[in-house]
Amino acid sequence: MSLTNDRVEETETIDQSVKGARADARHSRTPSFNLPDKPVVTIETRKAWVSLNLRDLWAYRELLYFLMWRDIKVRYKQTVLGAAWAVIQPLTTMIIFTYFFGKLARVPTDGVPYPVFCYTALLLWTFFSNAVTHAANSLIGNSNLITKVYFPRLIIPSAAVGAGLLDFAIASVLLVGLLVYYDFAVTWRYLMIFPLVFLTTLLALGVGIWFSALNIRYRDVRYALPFLIQVWFFVSPIIYPSSLVPEEFRWVLHLNPLTGLIEFFRAALFGRDLPWLALGYVAGLSVIVLAYASYAFRRMERSFAEYI
Amino acid sequence: MKPIIKVEGISKKFRINPRERSSVRYETLRESLTKFVRLPFTRGQKNGKRDDTIWALKDVNFEVFPGEVMGIIGANGAGKSTLLKVLSRIIEPTSGRVEIYGRVASLLEVGTGFHPDLSGRENVYLNGAILGMKRREIDERFDEIVAFAEVERFIDEAVKHYSSGMYLRLAFAVAAHLDPEILIIDEVLAVGDANFQKKCLGKMDDVTSSGRTVLFVTHGLAMVTQLCRRAILFNGGRIIKMGPSSEVVAHYDLMCNTSTDEPA
């Protein structure tokens, strides 16, 4: 910036008379500033229809990175096991499920060893449920930022979802170990994990963003969400295969987008036909949910600082 | 001369206890429905019909010119902070319009976003990013910031182990090294011991003499006359006096002395 100013040459004293003289000098000053013709920022009451303002989001992309980095750093500060916790959580769950559902209840798995069968689903599920939970509580947890600084608020829940990706990456190392241990052939189809994670992230973003905004006005979310997550767990084919459900009701199970994600993941790993139709449905639904949630978020955003 | 900040008829209405009311979802839903139905008829009405609303700002108009340092004074609850929040885009005005012709950084608090578990170094980066600095800018100014805060030896310690003075100094140092065209400050200069305050004031002088536009709220009247050429006096959400800072401060003094309930 070349903000040149005649005041710079003036000596800074506390003398009142000089102050007055300066005030007069302002009016006689020649305009040496290069102000933009259009305002950089215009503030007014927002219209009913809001835009997503993607340009603003892009301008603040570094903040997204820093908030993700903070969430990750803080999560494992002062822990002895650190990032190992990312593996411990799904691993312990898998062991318990293998014993109860695999060994005792003998849940059919279409011929796949129960630990692998269960862990594939748990991997996606743990990422999804943690992402949604963290995102939903993220705005409340960052209320000091919301009441003191401007930036696109969408960044906060997005960072919470993004930070979960690292845990996912760490936990997926164990899946590779399991696949090798149980002698599964490594094929190109393992690469399907990337589009699957992408879709899971979109879906988690959509659900998380919406709940985070709602949480500001209605703290009921804090109580309702754990319950919802629990129900969601049981209506997803995590401990059982979707083939366990009678054929005529299976479409109901498939309304749940996680069914498609988990089934597609398993099909890719265990060498079955890939259910593209189910994946297409998940992709479409994720985009719709995310679009709606972002729009709803932007509408509620303007009153965040007043209600938080 | 063209103003860098143009504030036109800004008003802000608050509902008293908005959270209590909205926790009953049924009521807010009903309210918003009736409001929607009545909308065409309520346009011209002033407040007064409902007594649970309060105008924190009412028809505020002023202009700030490039390079100007403007002080904003007034008793508690006069609307100063609300104004800064509107200008910082934290809350939305009920009506009116503001045009700003430059990059704004607002400091409504020192150390916004500081995380106790992170080290001083990490917090400098985090806080800088939150205040709108680019990573490269923070890299460039990092040493300067640490030196200014005088915490070189502890920069890799978690800030929760800092003394409160060290914490505030580091927080202020980050803010002081922002480089926007317009700086909006709310009462953040009163940090640290006497020595550090002097340093802060020196930094403020640098900032103001470097041609930056500064808008700041304070209760330190001496500071206003010292740093600002012009000042605005608020009372009850309205501007009651605007002009050379010494005159405005004198007016405020007079107002405080004549009114029965003196502001704290």
Coordinates of C-alpha atoms in Angstrom, one line a residue:
Chain A
M1 CA 0.0 0.0 0.0
S2 CA 1.3 3.4 -0.9
L3 CA -0.7 5.3 1.7
T4 CA 1.2 8.6 1.7
N5 CA -0.1 11.2 3.9
D6 CA 0.9 14.7 4.8
R7 CA 0.3 13.9 8.4
V8 CA 3.3 11.7 8.5
E9 CA 5.6 14.7 8.5
E10 CA 3.8 16.3 11.4
T11 CA 5.3 15.8 14.8
E12 CA 3.2 13.8 17.2
T13 CA 2.6 16.0 20.2
I14 CA -0.3 16.1 22.6
D15 CA -0.7 19.9 22.1
Q16 CA -4.3 20.7 21.8
S17 CA -3.8 23.7 19.4
V18 CA -1.9 21.5 17.1
K19 CA -4.7 19.0 17.2
G20 CA -7.1 21.6 16.1
A21 CA -4.9 22.8 13.3
R22 CA -4.6 19.2 12.1
A23 CA -8.3 18.8 11.9
D24 CA -8.4 21.9 9.7
A25 CA -5.6 20.6 7.6
R26 CA -7.6 17.5 6.7
H27 CA -10.0 19.5 4.6
S28 CA -7.4 21.3 2.7
R29 CA -5.4 18.1 2.0
T30 CA -5.2 17.0 -1.6
P31 CA -6.5 13.5 -2.1
S32 CA -3.3 11.5 -2.4
F33 CA -4.9 8.2 -1.6
N34 CA -5.8 5.6 -4.3
L35 CA -9.1 4.4 -2.9
P36 CA -10.8 1.7 -5.0
D37 CA -13.9 2.9 -6.8
K38 CA -16.1 0.2 -5.5
P39 CA -16.2 -0.6 -1.8
V40 CA -14.2 -3.5 -0.7
V41 CA -16.8 -4.4 1.8
T42 CA -20.5 -3.4 1.9
I43 CA -22.5 -4.1 5.0
E44 CA -26.2 -4.1 5.0
T45 CA -29.1 -6.3 6.0
R46 CA -29.0 -9.4 4.0
K47 CA -31.7 -10.2 1.6
A48 CA -33.8 -13.3 1.9
W49 CA -31.9 -15.1 -0.8
V50 CA -28.3 -15.7 0.1
S51 CA -25.5 -16.8 -2.0
L52 CA -22.9 -19.3 -0.9
N53 CA -20.1 -16.7 -1.4
L54 CA -17.6 -19.2 -2.5
R55 CA -15.1 -16.5 -3.3
D56 CA -15.0 -15.5 0.4
L57 CA -14.5 -19.2 1.3
W58 CA -11.6 -19.5 -1.1
A59 CA -10.0 -16.3 0.3
Y60 CA -10.0 -17.9 3.7
R61 CA -8.7 -21.3 2.7
E62 CA -5.6 -20.9 4.8
L63 CA -7.7 -20.5 7.9
L64 CA -9.4 -23.8 7.1
Y65 CA -6.0 -25.4 7.0
F66 CA -5.0 -23.8 10.3
L67 CA -8.2 -24.8 12.1
M68 CA -7.8 -28.4 10.9
W69 CA -4.3 -28.4 12.0
R70 CA -5.3 -27.0 15.4
D71 CA -8.0 -29.6 15.9
I72 CA -5.6 -32.4 15.2
K73 CA -2.8 -30.9 17.3
V74 CA -5.1 -30.3 20.3
R75 CA -6.7 -33.6 20.1
Y76 CA -3.6 -35.6 20.9
K77 CA -1.7 -33.0 23.0
Q78 CA -0.9 -34.5 26.4
T79 CA -2.0 -38.0 25.5
V80 CA 0.5 -40.8 26.0
L81 CA -0.7 -42.9 23.0
G82 CA -1.3 -39.9 20.7
A83 CA -2.5 -40.8 17.3
A84 CA -2.7 -44.5 18.2
W85 CA -6.1 -43.6 19.6
A86 CA -7.3 -43.4 16.0
V87 CA -6.7 -47.1 15.7
I88 CA -7.7 -48.2 19.2
Q89 CA -11.3 -47.0 18.9
P90 CA -12.3 -49.1 15.8
L91 CA -9.9 -51.9 16.7
T92 CA -11.5 -52.5 20.2
T93 CA -15.0 -52.2 18.7
M94 CA -14.0 -54.8 16.0
I95 CA -12.7 -57.3 18.6
I96 CA -15.8 -57.0 20.7
F97 CA -18.1 -57.4 17.7
T98 CA -16.1 -60.3 16.4
Y99 CA -16.6 -62.1 19.6
F100 CA -20.3 -61.4 20.2
F101 CA -21.6 -61.2 16.6
G102 CA -19.1 -63.3 14.8
K103 CA -18.4 -66.1 17.3
L104 CA -21.5 -66.2 19.5
A105 CA -24.3 -65.0 17.4
R106 CA -22.8 -66.3 14.1
V107 CA -24.0 -63.5 12.0
P108 CA -23.5 -64.5 8.3
T109 CA -20.9 -62.5 6.4
D110 CA -21.2 -63.9 2.9
G111 CA -18.1 -65.9 3.5
V112 CA -15.8 -63.2 4.7
P113 CA -13.9 -63.5 8.0
Y114 CA -15.8 -61.5 10.5
P115 CA -13.0 -59.2 11.7
V116 CA -12.3 -57.9 8.1
F117 CA -16.0 -57.8 7.4
C118 CA -16.7 -55.7 10.4
Y119 CA -13.6 -53.5 10.3
T120 CA -14.3 -52.3 6.7
A121 CA -17.6 -50.9 7.8
L122 CA -16.3 -49.6 11.1
L123 CA -13.6 -47.7 9.3
L124 CA -16.1 -45.7 7.3
W125 CA -18.5 -45.5 10.2
T126 CA -16.1 -44.2 12.7
F127 CA -15.0 -41.5 10.4
F128 CA -18.5 -40.5 9.5
S129 CA -19.9 -40.5 13.1
N130 CA -16.9 -38.6 14.6
A131 CA -17.0 -36.1 11.7
V132 CA -20.7 -35.4 12.2
T133 CA -20.4 -35.2 16.0
H134 CA -17.4 -32.9 16.0
A135 CA -18.8 -30.7 13.3
A136 CA -22.1 -30.3 15.1
N137 CA -20.4 -29.1 18.3
S138 CA -17.8 -27.1 16.5
L139 CA -19.6 -23.7 16.3
I140 CA -20.5 -23.8 20.0
G141 CA -16.9 -24.8 20.8
N142 CA -15.6 -21.8 18.9
S143 CA -18.0 -19.3 20.2
N144 CA -15.1 -16.9 21.1
L145 CA -14.2 -16.7 17.4
I146 CA -17.7 -16.2 16.3
T147 CA -18.3 -13.2 18.6
K148 CA -15.0 -11.5 17.9
V149 CA -13.8 -12.1 14.4
Y150 CA -15.3 -12.1 10.9
F151 CA -14.6 -15.0 8.5
P152 CA -17.0 -17.3 6.6
R153 CA -18.4 -19.5 9.4
L154 CA -18.7 -22.5 7.2
I155 CA -15.0 -22.9 7.7
I156 CA -15.5 -24.0 11.3
P157 CA -17.6 -27.2 10.8
S158 CA -15.6 -27.9 7.6
A159 CA -12.4 -27.9 9.6
A160 CA -13.9 -30.3 12.1
V161 CA -14.8 -32.8 9.4
G162 CA -11.5 -32.4 7.6
A163 CA -9.5 -33.0 10.8
G164 CA -11.1 -36.5 11.0
L165 CA -9.5 -37.5 7.7
L166 CA -6.1 -38.0 9.4
D167 CA -7.6 -40.4 11.9
F168 CA -9.2 -42.2 9.0
A169 CA -5.9 -42.5 7.2
I170 CA -4.2 -43.9 10.3
A171 CA -7.0 -46.4 11.0
S172 CA -7.0 -47.6 7.4
V173 CA -3.4 -48.9 7.9
L174 CA -4.8 -51.5 10.1
L175 CA -7.3 -52.5 7.4
V176 CA -4.4 -53.2 5.0
G177 CA -2.8 -55.3 7.8
L178 CA -6.1 -57.3 8.1
L179 CA -6.4 -57.8 4.4
V180 CA -2.9 -59.1 4.1
Y181 CA -3.3 -61.4 7.2
Y182 CA -6.5 -62.9 5.8
D183 CA -4.9 -63.4 2.3
F184 CA -7.0 -61.1 0.2
A185 CA -5.6 -60.3 -3.2
V186 CA -4.5 -56.7 -3.6
T187 CA -6.3 -55.3 -6.7
W188 CA -6.8 -51.9 -8.3
R189 CA -10.3 -52.0 -6.8
Y190 CA -8.8 -51.0 -3.5
L191 CA -8.4 -47.5 -5.0
M192 CA -12.2 -47.2 -4.8
I193 CA -11.5 -46.1 -1.2
F194 CA -10.7 -42.6 -2.4
P195 CA -14.0 -41.8 -4.1
L196 CA -15.8 -43.5 -1.2
V197 CA -14.0 -41.4 1.4
F198 CA -14.8 -38.3 -0.7
L199 CA -18.5 -39.1 -0.8
T200 CA -18.5 -39.9 3.0
T201 CA -16.8 -36.5 3.6
L202 CA -19.4 -34.8 1.5
L203 CA -22.2 -36.5 3.4
A204 CA -20.6 -35.8 6.8
L205 CA -20.1 -32.2 5.8
G206 CA -23.8 -31.8 4.8
V207 CA -25.1 -33.4 8.0
G208 CA -22.5 -31.8 10.2
I209 CA -23.0 -28.3 8.8
W210 CA -26.7 -28.5 9.2
F211 CA -26.6 -29.7 12.8
S212 CA -23.9 -27.2 13.8
A213 CA -26.1 -24.3 12.7
L214 CA -29.1 -25.7 14.4
N215 CA -27.1 -26.3 17.5
I216 CA -26.7 -22.5 18.0
R217 CA -30.4 -21.9 18.2
Y218 CA -31.6 -25.2 19.7
R219 CA -29.2 -26.8 22.1
D220 CA -31.5 -29.9 21.9
V221 CA -29.1 -31.0 19.2
R222 CA -26.6 -31.9 21.8
Y223 CA -28.9 -34.4 23.3
A224 CA -30.6 -35.6 20.1
L225 CA -27.5 -36.2 18.1
P226 CA -25.8 -39.0 20.1
F227 CA -29.2 -40.8 20.0
L228 CA -29.5 -40.2 16.3
I229 CA -26.0 -41.5 15.7
Q230 CA -26.7 -44.6 17.7
V231 CA -29.9 -45.3 15.7
W232 CA -28.0 -44.7 12.5
F233 CA -25.4 -47.2 13.5
F234 CA -27.9 -50.0 13.8
V235 CA -29.7 -49.2 10.6
S236 CA -26.4 -49.4 8.7
P237 CA -25.1 -52.8 7.7
I238 CA -22.0 -52.6 10.0
I239 CA -22.4 -55.7 12.2
Y240 CA -24.6 -57.5 9.7
P241 CA -24.6 -57.7 5.9
S242 CA -27.5 -56.1 4.0
S243 CA -28.2 -59.6 2.5
L244 CA -29.5 -60.5 6.0
V245 CA -32.5 -58.3 5.4
P246 CA -35.3 -59.9 3.3
E247 CA -35.1 -58.9 -0.3
E248 CA -38.4 -57.0 -0.4
F249 CA -37.3 -54.7 2.4
R250 CA -33.8 -54.2 1.3
W251 CA -34.6 -51.0 -0.5
V252 CA -35.5 -49.4 2.9
L253 CA -32.1 -50.2 4.2
H254 CA -30.6 -48.6 1.0
L255 CA -32.4 -45.3 1.7
N256 CA -29.7 -44.8 4.3
P257 CA -26.7 -43.5 2.2
L258 CA -24.3 -45.3 4.5
T259 CA -25.6 -48.7 3.3
G260 CA -24.5 -47.9 -0.2
L261 CA -21.1 -46.7 0.9
I262 CA -20.4 -49.7 3.1
E263 CA -21.7 -52.2 0.7
F264 CA -19.7 -50.7 -2.2
F265 CA -16.6 -50.7 -0.1
R266 CA -17.0 -54.4 0.8
A267 CA -17.8 -55.3 -2.7
A268 CA -14.6 -53.6 -3.9
L269 CA -12.4 -55.3 -1.3
F270 CA -13.9 -58.7 -1.4
G271 CA -14.1 -59.0 -5.2
R272 CA -17.9 -58.9 -5.7
D273 CA -19.9 -57.0 -8.3
L274 CA -19.7 -53.3 -7.6
P275 CA -23.2 -51.8 -6.8
W276 CA -22.9 -48.7 -9.0
L277 CA -26.5 -47.8 -8.8
A278 CA -26.4 -47.7 -5.0
L279 CA -23.3 -45.5 -5.2
G280 CA -25.0 -43.2 -7.7
Y281 CA -27.8 -42.7 -5.2
V282 CA -25.4 -41.9 -2.4
A283 CA -23.5 -39.4 -4.6
G284 CA -26.7 -37.6 -5.6
L285 CA -28.1 -37.6 -2.1
S286 CA -24.8 -36.3 -0.6
V287 CA -24.7 -33.4 -3.0
I288 CA -28.3 -32.5 -2.4
V289 CA -27.8 -32.7 1.4
L290 CA -24.7 -30.6 1.3
A291 CA -26.2 -28.0 -1.0
Y292 CA -29.3 -27.7 1.2
A293 CA -27.2 -27.6 4.4
S294 CA -24.9 -24.9 3.2
Y295 CA -27.8 -22.8 2.1
A296 CA -29.6 -23.3 5.5
F297 CA -26.3 -22.5 7.2
R298 CA -25.8 -19.3 5.3
R299 CA -29.3 -18.2 6.2
M300 CA -28.8 -18.9 9.9
E301 CA -25.3 -17.6 9.9
R302 CA -26.2 -13.9 10.2
S303 CA -27.6 -14.3 13.7
F304 CA -25.0 -16.7 15.1
A305 CA -23.2 -14.0 17.1
E306 CA -26.4 -12.9 18.7
Y307 CA -27.7 -16.3 19.7
I308 CA -24.5 -18.2 20.6
Chain B
M1 CA -12.0 14.0 -0.4
K2 CA -13.5 10.5 -0.5
P3 CA -14.1 8.8 2.8
I4 CA -12.7 5.3 3.4
I5 CA -15.5 4.3 5.7
K6 CA -19.0 5.6 5.0
V7 CA -21.7 4.8 7.5
E8 CA -25.2 5.6 6.4
G9 CA -28.2 5.3 8.8
I10 CA -27.1 2.2 10.6
S11 CA -29.5 0.9 13.2
K12 CA -29.4 -2.2 15.2
K13 CA -32.3 -3.6 17.2
F14 CA -31.8 -6.3 19.8
R15 CA -34.4 -8.4 21.4
I16 CA -33.9 -8.7 25.1
N17 CA -33.2 -12.3 26.2
P18 CA -33.4 -13.7 22.7
R19 CA -32.1 -17.1 23.8
E20 CA -34.7 -17.6 26.4
R21 CA -37.5 -16.9 24.0
S22 CA -36.1 -19.0 21.2
S23 CA -35.6 -22.0 23.4
V24 CA -39.3 -22.5 23.1
R25 CA -39.3 -23.5 19.5
Y26 CA -43.0 -23.5 19.2
E27 CA -43.1 -19.9 20.1
T28 CA -40.5 -18.7 17.8
L29 CA -42.0 -20.6 15.0
R30 CA -45.3 -19.1 15.7
E31 CA -43.8 -15.7 16.1
S32 CA -42.0 -15.9 12.8
L33 CA -45.1 -16.9 11.1
T34 CA -47.2 -14.1 12.5
K35 CA -44.3 -11.7 11.7
F36 CA -44.3 -12.9 8.2
V37 CA -48.0 -12.4 7.8
R38 CA -47.9 -9.0 9.3
L39 CA -44.8 -8.0 7.4
P40 CA -46.5 -5.7 4.8
F41 CA -48.2 -3.8 7.6
T42 CA -45.3 -3.3 10.0
R43 CA -42.9 -1.5 7.6
G44 CA -43.5 2.0 8.6
Q45 CA -43.9 1.4 12.3
K46 CA -41.4 2.5 14.8
N47 CA -40.5 0.4 17.9
G48 CA -42.5 1.1 21.0
K49 CA -45.2 -1.3 20.2
R50 CA -43.1 -4.1 21.7
D51 CA -41.1 -3.3 24.8
D52 CA -38.8 -6.3 24.6
T53 CA -36.6 -4.8 22.0
I54 CA -33.8 -2.3 22.4
W55 CA -32.1 -0.1 19.8
A56 CA -28.4 -0.5 20.4
L57 CA -27.8 1.8 17.5
K58 CA -30.2 4.3 16.0
D59 CA -29.6 6.0 12.7
V60 CA -25.9 6.4 13.0
N61 CA -24.2 8.4 10.2
F62 CA -20.6 9.3 9.9
E63 CA -17.6 9.2 7.6
V64 CA -14.0 8.4 8.3
F65 CA -11.3 9.6 5.9
P66 CA -8.1 7.8 4.9
G67 CA -5.3 8.1 7.4
E68 CA -7.6 9.4 10.1
V69 CA -7.6 8.1 13.6
M70 CA -11.1 8.3 15.0
G71 CA -11.9 7.8 18.7
I72 CA -15.3 6.5 19.8
I73 CA -16.3 7.3 23.4
G74 CA -19.4 7.0 25.5
A75 CA -20.7 5.4 28.7
N76 CA -21.2 1.6 29.0
G77 CA -24.1 0.5 26.8
A78 CA -24.0 3.5 24.6
G79 CA -23.6 1.4 21.5
K80 CA -19.9 1.7 20.9
S81 CA -19.2 -2.0 20.8
T82 CA -22.2 -2.8 18.8
L83 CA -21.0 -0.3 16.2
L84 CA -17.6 -2.0 16.0
K85 CA -19.3 -5.4 15.7
V86 CA -21.4 -4.2 12.8
L87 CA -18.3 -2.7 11.1
S88 CA -16.4 -5.9 11.7
R89 CA -19.3 -7.9 10.1
I90 CA -19.9 -9.9 13.2
I91 CA -23.4 -8.8 13.6
E92 CA -25.7 -7.6 10.9
P93 CA -27.4 -4.2 11.1
T94 CA -31.2 -4.0 11.2
S95 CA -31.1 -1.3 8.7
G96 CA -28.7 1.1 7.0
R97 CA -25.6 0.6 4.9
V98 CA -21.8 0.8 5.4
E99 CA -19.3 1.1 2.6
I100 CA -15.6 0.3 3.4
Y101 CA -12.9 1.0 0.8
G102 CA -10.1 -1.1 2.1
R103 CA -9.0 -4.2 3.9
V104 CA -10.2 -4.3 7.5
A105 CA -8.7 -6.0 10.5
S106 CA -10.6 -5.8 13.8
L107 CA -9.4 -6.4 17.2
L108 CA -12.3 -6.7 19.5
E109 CA -10.2 -8.7 22.0
V110 CA -6.6 -9.7 22.3
G111 CA -5.7 -13.3 21.8
T112 CA -8.9 -14.4 20.0
G113 CA -8.6 -18.1 19.3
F114 CA -5.5 -18.6 21.4
H115 CA -5.5 -22.2 22.5
P116 CA -4.0 -22.9 26.0
D117 CA -2.6 -26.3 25.0
L118 CA -0.7 -25.0 22.0
S119 CA 2.8 -23.4 22.1
G120 CA 3.5 -19.8 21.7
R121 CA 4.8 -20.4 18.2
E122 CA 1.7 -22.3 17.2
N123 CA -0.6 -19.7 18.7
V124 CA 1.1 -16.9 16.7
Y125 CA 0.3 -18.7 13.5
L126 CA -3.2 -19.7 14.5
N127 CA -4.1 -16.2 15.8
G128 CA -2.5 -14.5 12.8
A129 CA -4.5 -16.7 10.5
I130 CA -7.7 -15.9 12.4
L131 CA -7.0 -12.2 12.2
G132 CA -6.6 -12.6 8.4
M133 CA -2.9 -12.7 7.9
K134 CA -1.5 -14.9 5.2
R135 CA 1.0 -17.6 6.2
R136 CA 3.8 -15.9 4.4
E137 CA 3.1 -12.7 6.2
I138 CA 3.3 -14.4 9.5
D139 CA 6.6 -16.1 8.5
E140 CA 8.1 -12.7 7.7
R141 CA 7.0 -11.0 10.9
F142 CA 7.4 -13.9 13.3
D143 CA 10.7 -12.9 14.8
E144 CA 9.6 -9.3 15.1
I145 CA 6.4 -10.4 16.9
V146 CA 8.2 -12.6 19.4
A147 CA 10.8 -9.9 20.1
F148 CA 8.1 -7.3 20.6
A149 CA 6.3 -9.6 23.1
E150 CA 9.6 -10.4 24.9
V151 CA 8.8 -14.1 25.1
E152 CA 11.7 -15.5 23.0
R153 CA 12.7 -18.0 25.7
F154 CA 9.3 -19.5 26.1
I155 CA 8.0 -19.5 22.5
D156 CA 7.9 -23.3 22.4
E157 CA 6.1 -23.6 25.7
A158 CA 2.3 -24.2 25.9
V159 CA 0.7 -20.8 26.5
K160 CA -1.2 -22.1 29.5
H161 CA 2.1 -22.1 31.4
Y162 CA 2.6 -18.4 30.5
S163 CA 2.0 -15.7 33.1
S164 CA -1.0 -13.6 32.2
G165 CA 1.3 -10.8 31.3
M166 CA 3.3 -12.9 28.8
Y167 CA 0.1 -14.2 27.4
L168 CA -1.4 -10.8 26.8
R169 CA 1.9 -9.4 25.4
L170 CA 2.1 -12.2 22.9
A171 CA -1.5 -11.7 21.9
F172 CA -1.1 -8.0 21.5
A173 CA 2.1 -8.4 19.5
V174 CA 0.4 -10.5 16.9
A175 CA -2.4 -8.0 16.6
A176 CA 0.1 -5.1 16.4
H177 CA 1.8 -6.6 13.4
L178 CA -1.3 -6.8 11.3
D179 CA -1.0 -4.7 8.2
P180 CA -4.5 -3.7 7.0
E181 CA -5.6 -0.4 5.6
I182 CA -8.2 0.0 8.3
L183 CA -7.8 -1.1 11.9
I184 CA -10.8 -1.4 14.2
I185 CA -9.8 -1.6 17.9
D186 CA -11.9 -2.1 21.0
E187 CA -10.2 -1.3 24.2
V188 CA -7.3 -3.6 23.8
L189 CA -4.5 -1.3 24.6
A190 CA -4.7 -1.7 28.3
V191 CA -2.6 -4.9 28.6
G192 CA 0.6 -5.6 30.5
D193 CA 2.6 -3.6 32.9
A194 CA 3.4 0.1 32.7
N195 CA 6.4 -0.5 30.6
F196 CA 4.6 -2.6 28.1
Q197 CA 1.7 -0.2 27.9
K198 CA 4.2 2.5 26.9
K199 CA 5.5 0.2 24.2
C200 CA 1.9 -0.4 23.0
L201 CA 1.2 3.2 22.9
G202 CA 4.4 3.8 20.9
K203 CA 3.3 1.1 18.5
M204 CA -0.1 2.8 18.2
D205 CA 1.6 6.0 17.4
D206 CA 3.6 4.2 14.7
V207 CA 0.4 2.7 13.3
T208 CA -1.5 5.9 13.3
S209 CA 1.4 7.9 11.7
S210 CA 1.9 5.4 9.0
G211 CA -1.2 6.6 7.3
R212 CA -3.5 3.8 8.4
T213 CA -7.1 4.5 9.2
V214 CA -7.9 3.6 12.8
L215 CA -11.2 3.5 14.5
F216 CA -11.0 2.8 18.2
V217 CA -13.2 2.6 21.2
T218 CA -11.8 3.4 24.6
H219 CA -12.6 4.7 28.0
G220 CA -9.2 6.3 28.3
L221 CA -10.1 9.9 27.5
A222 CA -6.4 11.0 27.6
M223 CA -5.6 8.4 25.0
V224 CA -8.3 9.8 22.7
T225 CA -7.0 13.4 22.9
Q226 CA -3.5 12.0 22.4
L227 CA -4.0 9.7 19.5
C228 CA -7.1 10.9 17.7
R229 CA -7.8 14.0 15.7
R230 CA -11.5 13.5 15.7
A231 CA -13.8 11.7 18.0
I232 CA -17.4 10.6 18.2
L233 CA -19.5 10.6 21.4
F234 CA -22.3 8.0 21.7
N235 CA -25.2 7.9 24.0
G236 CA -28.2 5.6 23.9
G237 CA -27.2 4.3 20.5
R238 CA -27.0 7.7 18.9
I239 CA -24.2 10.0 18.0
I240 CA -24.5 13.1 20.2
K241 CA -21.3 14.8 19.3
M242 CA -18.7 14.5 16.6
G243 CA -15.7 16.7 16.0
P244 CA -12.2 17.5 17.1
S245 CA -11.3 15.1 19.9
S246 CA -10.6 17.7 22.6
E247 CA -14.1 19.2 22.1
V248 CA -15.8 15.9 22.2
V249 CA -13.9 14.7 25.3
A250 CA -14.8 18.0 27.0
H251 CA -18.4 17.5 26.1
Y252 CA -18.3 14.0 27.5
D253 CA -16.7 15.2 30.7
L254 CA -19.4 17.8 31.1
M255 CA -22.1 15.2 30.4
C256 CA -20.7 12.9 33.0
N257 CA -20.5 15.6 35.7
T258 CA -24.1 16.9 35.2
S259 CA -25.9 13.6 34.9
T260 CA -27.0 12.0 38.1
D261 CA -25.9 8.4 37.4
E262 CA -22.3 8.6 36.5
P263 CA -21.0 5.9 34.4
A264 CA -18.5 3.6 36.1

